[in-house]
Structure formats: structure tokens, C-alpha cells
XYZ file of C-alpha atoms in Angstrom:
380
model
C 47.556 -19.492 16.227
C 45.285 -19.667 13.144
C 44.142 -16.541 11.435
C 40.797 -17.610 12.881
C 41.749 -17.019 16.206
C 43.106 -14.526 17.899
C 44.041 -13.624 22.148
C 42.268 -11.159 23.657
C 41.863 -9.425 27.145
C 43.631 -13.578 28.132
C 41.350 -15.511 26.318
C 41.055 -16.987 23.001
C 38.531 -15.222 20.230
C 37.184 -16.360 16.999
C 37.682 -13.617 14.336
C 35.032 -13.820 11.812
C 36.331 -10.962 9.793
C 38.649 -7.708 10.548
C 37.756 -6.316 13.931
C 34.490 -8.856 14.519
C 36.184 -10.980 17.541
C 33.549 -13.263 19.539
C 34.384 -15.328 22.877
C 34.114 -19.136 21.859
C 31.063 -19.050 24.221
C 29.196 -16.622 21.815
C 30.230 -18.232 18.657
C 28.743 -21.847 20.076
C 25.551 -19.335 20.879
C 25.324 -17.841 17.448
C 26.043 -21.102 15.507
C 23.276 -22.667 17.588
C 21.274 -19.827 17.208
C 21.639 -19.742 13.527
C 21.290 -23.352 12.927
C 18.021 -23.522 15.315
C 16.719 -20.508 12.450
C 17.038 -22.463 9.570
C 15.751 -25.334 11.256
C 12.567 -23.852 12.534
C 10.457 -24.904 9.389
C 11.412 -28.633 10.651
C 10.616 -27.747 13.866
C 7.133 -26.188 13.807
C 6.109 -29.055 11.534
C 7.095 -31.555 14.172
C 6.246 -29.498 17.415
C 2.872 -27.816 15.899
C 4.630 -24.269 16.973
C 3.432 -21.387 14.440
C 5.437 -21.183 11.314
C 3.786 -18.027 10.586
C 4.053 -16.690 13.801
C 7.845 -17.465 14.166
C 8.146 -15.339 10.998
C 6.366 -12.836 11.625
C 8.073 -12.073 14.975
C 11.761 -12.441 12.781
C 10.077 -9.496 10.887
C 9.426 -7.257 13.474
C 12.080 -7.873 15.590
C 14.024 -6.798 12.190
C 12.530 -3.722 12.773
C 13.342 -3.454 16.345
C 16.972 -3.694 15.655
C 16.530 -0.382 13.648
C 14.742 1.344 16.023
C 17.611 -0.036 18.651
C 20.113 1.750 16.639
C 18.604 5.823 18.585
C 17.379 3.772 21.466
C 20.475 2.343 22.778
C 23.218 4.613 21.276
C 21.420 8.318 21.312
C 19.235 6.992 23.601
C 16.470 8.884 22.188
C 13.070 6.909 22.784
C 10.665 6.945 19.218
C 7.115 6.131 19.707
C 6.348 6.451 15.815
C 8.747 2.935 14.451
C 5.447 1.844 13.173
C 5.594 4.719 10.384
C 8.445 2.822 8.519
C 7.701 -0.919 9.062
C 3.844 0.687 7.733
C 5.428 2.203 4.411
C 7.598 -0.409 3.646
C 4.500 -2.623 3.315
C 2.314 0.097 1.571
C 5.275 0.610 -0.526
C 5.491 -3.042 -1.522
C 1.783 -3.667 -1.890
C 1.317 -0.091 -3.878
C 3.816 -1.293 -6.659
C 2.006 -4.897 -6.978
C -1.635 -3.389 -6.935
C -1.611 -0.292 -9.375
C 1.568 -1.401 -11.173
C 1.492 -5.016 -11.764
C 5.394 -5.698 -10.298
C 5.074 -9.027 -10.094
C 8.870 -9.852 -8.987
C 9.179 -9.974 -5.075
C 12.833 -8.320 -4.903
C 11.551 -5.334 -6.875
C 8.384 -5.039 -4.015
C 10.683 -5.217 -1.688
C 12.928 -2.478 -3.147
C 10.042 -0.138 -3.657
C 9.308 -0.784 0.340
C 12.829 0.240 1.347
C 12.678 3.496 -1.131
C 9.567 4.419 0.169
C 10.402 4.105 4.068
C 13.743 5.310 3.219
C 12.190 8.930 1.797
C 9.436 8.995 4.874
C 12.429 8.703 6.938
C 14.580 11.167 6.040
C 11.970 13.328 5.699
C 10.538 12.877 9.244
C 14.066 12.406 10.705
C 15.079 16.459 9.333
C 12.640 17.817 11.822
C 12.801 15.182 14.954
C 16.736 15.003 14.822
C 17.057 18.548 17.044
C 14.832 17.174 19.499
C 15.482 15.419 23.091
C 13.356 13.499 25.485
C 9.577 13.521 25.679
C 9.656 15.954 22.660
C 11.490 13.529 20.179
C 9.374 10.772 21.498
C 5.909 12.640 20.781
C 7.004 14.307 17.339
C 7.729 10.580 16.280
C 4.447 8.959 17.506
C 2.487 12.546 15.950
C 4.432 11.571 12.138
C 2.663 8.131 12.981
C -0.706 9.360 13.291
C -0.408 11.722 10.972
C 0.465 8.781 8.486
C -2.030 6.613 9.788
C -4.886 8.745 9.389
C -3.790 9.973 5.861
C -3.871 5.970 4.965
C -7.050 5.094 6.802
C -8.937 7.874 4.897
C -7.633 7.714 1.675
C -9.320 5.675 -1.299
C -6.363 5.384 -2.764
C -4.612 3.385 -0.167
C -8.297 1.454 0.107
C -8.781 3.188 3.710
C -9.317 0.253 6.371
C -9.597 -2.218 3.828
C -6.216 -2.470 2.394
C -3.842 -3.395 -0.319
C -3.233 -6.777 -2.286
C 0.162 -7.586 -2.770
C -1.234 -10.356 -5.630
C -0.176 -8.229 -8.943
C -2.070 -10.371 -10.903
C -4.897 -10.775 -8.424
C -4.552 -14.468 -7.806
C -1.455 -15.583 -7.247
C 2.053 -14.031 -5.020
C 4.924 -12.212 -6.319
C 7.669 -14.013 -8.098
C 10.781 -14.804 -6.087
C 14.236 -15.377 -8.155
C 12.393 -15.101 -10.974
C 10.453 -18.242 -10.246
C 6.381 -18.646 -9.685
C 6.260 -20.796 -6.514
C 3.554 -23.047 -5.080
C 1.841 -21.368 -1.696
C 4.102 -23.788 0.647
C 7.199 -23.121 -1.630
C 6.891 -19.722 -1.577
C 6.333 -19.587 2.084
C 10.048 -21.521 2.347
C 11.703 -19.674 0.419
C 10.654 -16.810 1.622
C 11.302 -17.315 4.944
C 14.935 -18.337 4.048
C 15.347 -15.210 2.404
C 14.118 -13.474 5.407
C 17.157 -14.950 7.654
C 19.458 -14.168 5.118
C 18.439 -10.662 5.046
C 18.278 -10.592 9.116
C 21.725 -12.546 8.680
C 23.198 -9.784 6.475
C 21.108 -6.904 8.852
C 22.738 -8.094 11.830
C 26.139 -7.644 10.407
C 25.969 -4.594 8.769
C 24.608 -3.136 12.153
C 27.101 -4.643 14.071
C 30.124 -2.793 11.735
C 27.904 0.291 11.921
C 27.738 0.635 15.872
C 31.580 -0.409 16.091
C 32.495 2.085 13.673
C 33.815 6.006 14.766
C 30.014 6.579 13.751
C 28.222 4.297 16.218
C 31.151 5.713 18.534
C 29.778 9.758 17.979
C 26.458 8.279 18.258
C 27.430 6.637 21.721
C 28.912 9.910 22.714
C 25.529 11.708 21.573
C 23.588 9.513 23.489
C 25.649 10.233 26.931
C 26.418 14.162 26.708
C 24.918 16.252 23.679
C 26.590 19.083 24.909
C 30.359 17.281 25.129
C 29.844 15.695 21.365
C 28.826 18.849 20.102
C 32.059 20.732 21.740
C 34.540 17.732 20.372
C 33.291 18.465 17.053
C 30.751 16.221 16.280
C 27.505 17.290 13.971
C 24.938 16.597 16.483
C 21.925 16.852 14.659
C 23.254 15.752 10.973
C 24.795 12.468 12.980
C 21.163 11.722 14.736
C 19.639 12.316 11.476
C 21.369 9.803 9.579
C 20.997 7.251 12.840
C 17.408 7.577 12.080
C 17.255 7.239 8.726
C 19.244 4.086 8.558
C 16.661 2.951 11.525
C 13.943 3.430 9.289
C 15.405 1.597 6.494
C 15.406 -1.914 8.612
C 11.950 -0.985 9.367
C 10.947 -0.518 5.883
C 12.762 -3.690 4.738
C 10.965 -5.740 7.611
C 7.951 -3.566 6.495
C 8.406 -4.869 2.709
C 8.885 -8.578 4.043
C 5.732 -8.433 5.939
C 4.303 -7.190 3.089
C 5.315 -10.304 1.072
C 4.708 -12.442 3.680
C 0.914 -11.582 4.594
C 0.397 -10.802 0.671
C -2.478 -8.513 2.355
C -1.310 -5.046 3.906
C -4.001 -2.562 5.653
C -3.342 0.305 8.275
C -4.013 -1.413 11.624
C -1.461 -4.426 12.268
C 1.479 -1.901 10.321
C 0.709 1.663 10.297
C -1.088 2.400 14.374
C 0.508 3.586 16.775
C 0.131 0.385 19.022
C 2.194 -1.168 16.836
C 5.223 1.224 17.316
C 4.837 0.684 20.971
C 5.017 -3.249 20.461
C 8.315 -2.531 18.637
C 9.480 -0.531 21.197
C 8.660 -3.065 23.778
C 10.274 -5.850 21.431
C 13.995 -3.916 21.961
C 13.389 -4.164 25.876
C 12.440 -7.314 25.451
C 15.028 -8.947 24.135
C 17.342 -6.671 25.446
C 17.920 -3.358 24.002
C 21.989 -3.289 25.205
C 22.510 -6.165 22.651
C 22.294 -6.874 19.115
C 20.221 -10.193 18.537
C 18.315 -9.179 21.765
C 15.517 -7.346 19.621
C 14.575 -9.962 17.520
C 14.724 -12.617 20.613
C 12.207 -9.966 21.818
C 10.181 -9.731 18.314
C 9.758 -13.030 18.315
C 8.487 -13.841 21.772
C 5.959 -10.560 21.949
C 4.735 -11.567 18.451
C 4.633 -15.403 19.638
C 2.690 -14.780 22.545
C 0.415 -11.819 21.020
C -1.350 -14.021 18.317
C -1.278 -17.524 20.163
C -2.401 -16.569 23.619
C -6.168 -15.993 22.412
C -6.210 -19.340 21.666
C -5.125 -20.379 25.564
C -5.853 -17.655 27.869
C -8.999 -15.622 27.978
C -7.071 -12.212 29.523
C -4.826 -12.700 26.751
C -4.574 -8.715 26.569
C -3.085 -8.334 29.912
C -0.712 -10.739 28.765
C 1.552 -7.713 27.209
C 1.102 -5.735 30.860
C 1.958 -8.707 32.702
C 4.885 -9.247 30.624
C 6.460 -5.834 30.749
C 5.988 -5.732 34.742
C 8.056 -9.013 34.896
C 10.916 -7.109 32.401
C 10.851 -4.833 34.345
C 11.195 -5.894 37.808
C 13.609 -9.481 37.431
C 15.240 -8.917 34.158
C 15.583 -5.104 33.454
C 18.568 -5.784 31.086
C 15.662 -8.171 28.835
C 16.112 -11.683 27.963
C 18.868 -11.900 26.177
C 20.826 -9.017 28.240
C 20.469 -11.222 31.244
C 21.722 -14.342 30.135
C 25.449 -13.774 31.412
C 24.392 -12.643 34.334
C 21.935 -15.541 35.542
C 24.754 -17.638 34.240
C 27.365 -16.283 36.232
C 25.029 -16.261 39.498
C 24.129 -20.172 38.395
C 27.963 -20.556 38.522
C 28.485 -19.191 42.043
C 26.131 -21.327 43.519
C 27.167 -24.025 41.754
C 30.553 -23.029 43.696
C 28.678 -22.149 46.752
C 25.639 -24.206 47.621
C 24.846 -22.069 51.265
C 24.040 -19.171 48.582
C 20.609 -20.679 48.069
C 19.906 -20.662 51.339
C 20.167 -16.998 51.415
C 18.084 -16.565 48.306
C 15.363 -18.031 50.071
C 15.740 -15.982 52.742
C 15.716 -12.808 50.354
C 12.751 -14.549 48.819
C 10.805 -13.993 52.315
C 12.002 -11.064 53.694
C 10.754 -9.267 50.126
C 7.325 -11.006 50.343
C 7.039 -9.644 53.733
C 7.899 -6.087 53.140
C 5.421 -5.917 49.912
C 2.639 -7.787 52.628
C 3.104 -5.236 55.028
C 3.219 -2.625 52.348
C 0.145 -3.379 50.611
C -1.611 -4.092 54.730
C 0.017 -0.219 55.105
C -1.696 0.712 52.025
C -5.480 -0.955 52.933
C -5.626 0.696 55.930
C -4.861 3.871 55.054
C -7.082 3.465 51.586
C -9.977 2.168 54.544
C -9.195 4.314 58.053
C -7.574 7.036 56.325
C -4.679 6.814 58.570
C -1.561 4.956 58.730
């Protein structure tokens, strides 16, 4: 057996590093996904898809990966993660606008440091709370930051700040001043590298003793405390790590958009969208939030060109996910694959599916008729 192949649970797995082993099917999917990501500039050129929308979707997906750390493992719902995304973006914009920092990497570092600082402060206050109190506190801090930036002349209020150090050109990347198309391309590939490294780091983290402790906290805080886990301290650390991912995504967003304003980065609805991305893609998976980010951002940007009632799309999408794909797009792939395999082996199951759908529709029609009868006549 090669050093890159190991036997585990009766099947051959590919070892990427110590402790990181994937089944053959997952290895193929990961390789295909990586190739597709690197081919996105060519794919969009020949298909007419929006390159910028996909790039923005990946960045929001990266922020959703960070949010997923506390959502999946500590089972805490944050309604305020736009705070870190926005602070990361504004951290880069302030350095470019007021300090003439021209290096894109330094601007990104500044955004991450600013977001980390805010995450440390907010995490200190919210780590001891649970359920709706945790969610509302994160939302409240998000709103405070949004209102402060919106009213502050230092941040240029609702007009925002430019991320062009000399007022004209974008920041340099790797020491070079690129043309517009070259800048977009280099920044995209840099984003992909950051994304892959961030996913690997997150995978290592959640499969470490620290990640197991977060799982224990999510299952039962009292028991976790009894076995010696410093619950609040671990939640605080997880919250800060989650914020770092948000700040990293926000800093890259600033480099992509070259202008930062409050509404697309700090508004509370952005927090809701980041949370929805994690659920849409599959918060039980590592890569699902990235898939959710790309799908949702693409819909939000492109839908107005094709659908009049585009604002209803996110609501309809959420309803469809809850009813038909509760484990999200990526999280449902294994289940869908297994069901399709069963039907290939037993085609008679398709007739049962048709009968089940018919029964469900009849029940739904009966419930609707009952509701109408109660509304019109006041009795069932």
C-alpha cells in the first residue's frame, strides 16, 4: 500500500496529510472542484457568466465558513457576522485612504487585524450567552458598528471610502501595479489560494482536540464543563477565529470592489445572508458554505436582470431548502446519490415515489380547502 493510500473502515482512502484522509469519490470531487475554480475566468469568458459575481460569492462563502465554525460545532447562531466582514473591508479602506498604503497584502493584513480586534472585544461579551440572547447580542453589536460607521465623517458616512491609495490606481499586488484585467485575475487566483488554505486550516481545527471540545460544548454545555472544558474560553476562541475568517473575506472584498460603503458590508441583512449561505450550502459540511455563498450571491446579483420579483427569490429558495434539502445543497449530495442508486437497482421504487408525491399533493389541497372553509365560514 502506497504512503498516499490507506485502508480505513473497509475502503481505500487517499491520505493528503497526517490525519487527513478522503475517500476516492471525495478526492475526485475535491479535485474537480479545484480545477473548476481555477478555470472560472475561462469558463465565464466563454459562457457569459459573471466573473465578478462568482468572485464575490467565494468571498462571502469564506466568511460563511468562519460563521459555520460556531454554528455547526457550538450550535450558536450569530446574526452579526457582517461586523467582521465590514470591519475587515474598512480596515483595508482606511489604510488606503488615510495612510496611502499601496500594497494589497498590507491592506489585507490591516483588515484582518482590525476584524480580529473587534472579534476579541465582541466575543468577550457574548461568549457566556446562549440561544436567542447570543443571537441578539451579536446582532446588536453589528448594528452599533453599522450606525457608528454610517454617521461618522471619518468613514465618509454612507458614501464610504475608496481603496485606491493614489486616488486613481488599485493597490499593488506582489509588488506590481497591474492593469485592470490583470489585477482582477491575479486577485482571483490569490483568493482561491487563500480559500484552499483557509479550508485546510479549518479542517485541521475541527478535527483537533479543540474541535472535539467545541462539539462537546454544542451538545451539552453543562456536561462539557463537568469534564473540565473551559466552555466560555473555548467559545470565545472559536468566535475570534470565526471573526478572522470574516475579516479575511472582508479585506479581500475591499481589494476586489476598490470601494467600501456601509450597506454592502456592515448592514444586518448582510449578516442574515452570510448565515443563509452556510445553511443553503450545507452547514454540516466544510465546503458547503462556499457553495452556498456562490449560489446566493450570484442569484442576488443576476436575478434582477431576469426576474421582476427578484426580492422574493431568497425567500422561495429558503423555503425550498428547508422543505426539500434540509441538509443544504452539498450536504444532500450523498443522500441523493444513495437514493438514485437504490432506484437504479429497484425501478419499482419510482412508482412509489409518484404515489407519495400524489398523496402529499392531495393532503396539501385538503389542508388548503380546510383553511379556506374556516376563513370564509368560521367553522371547519
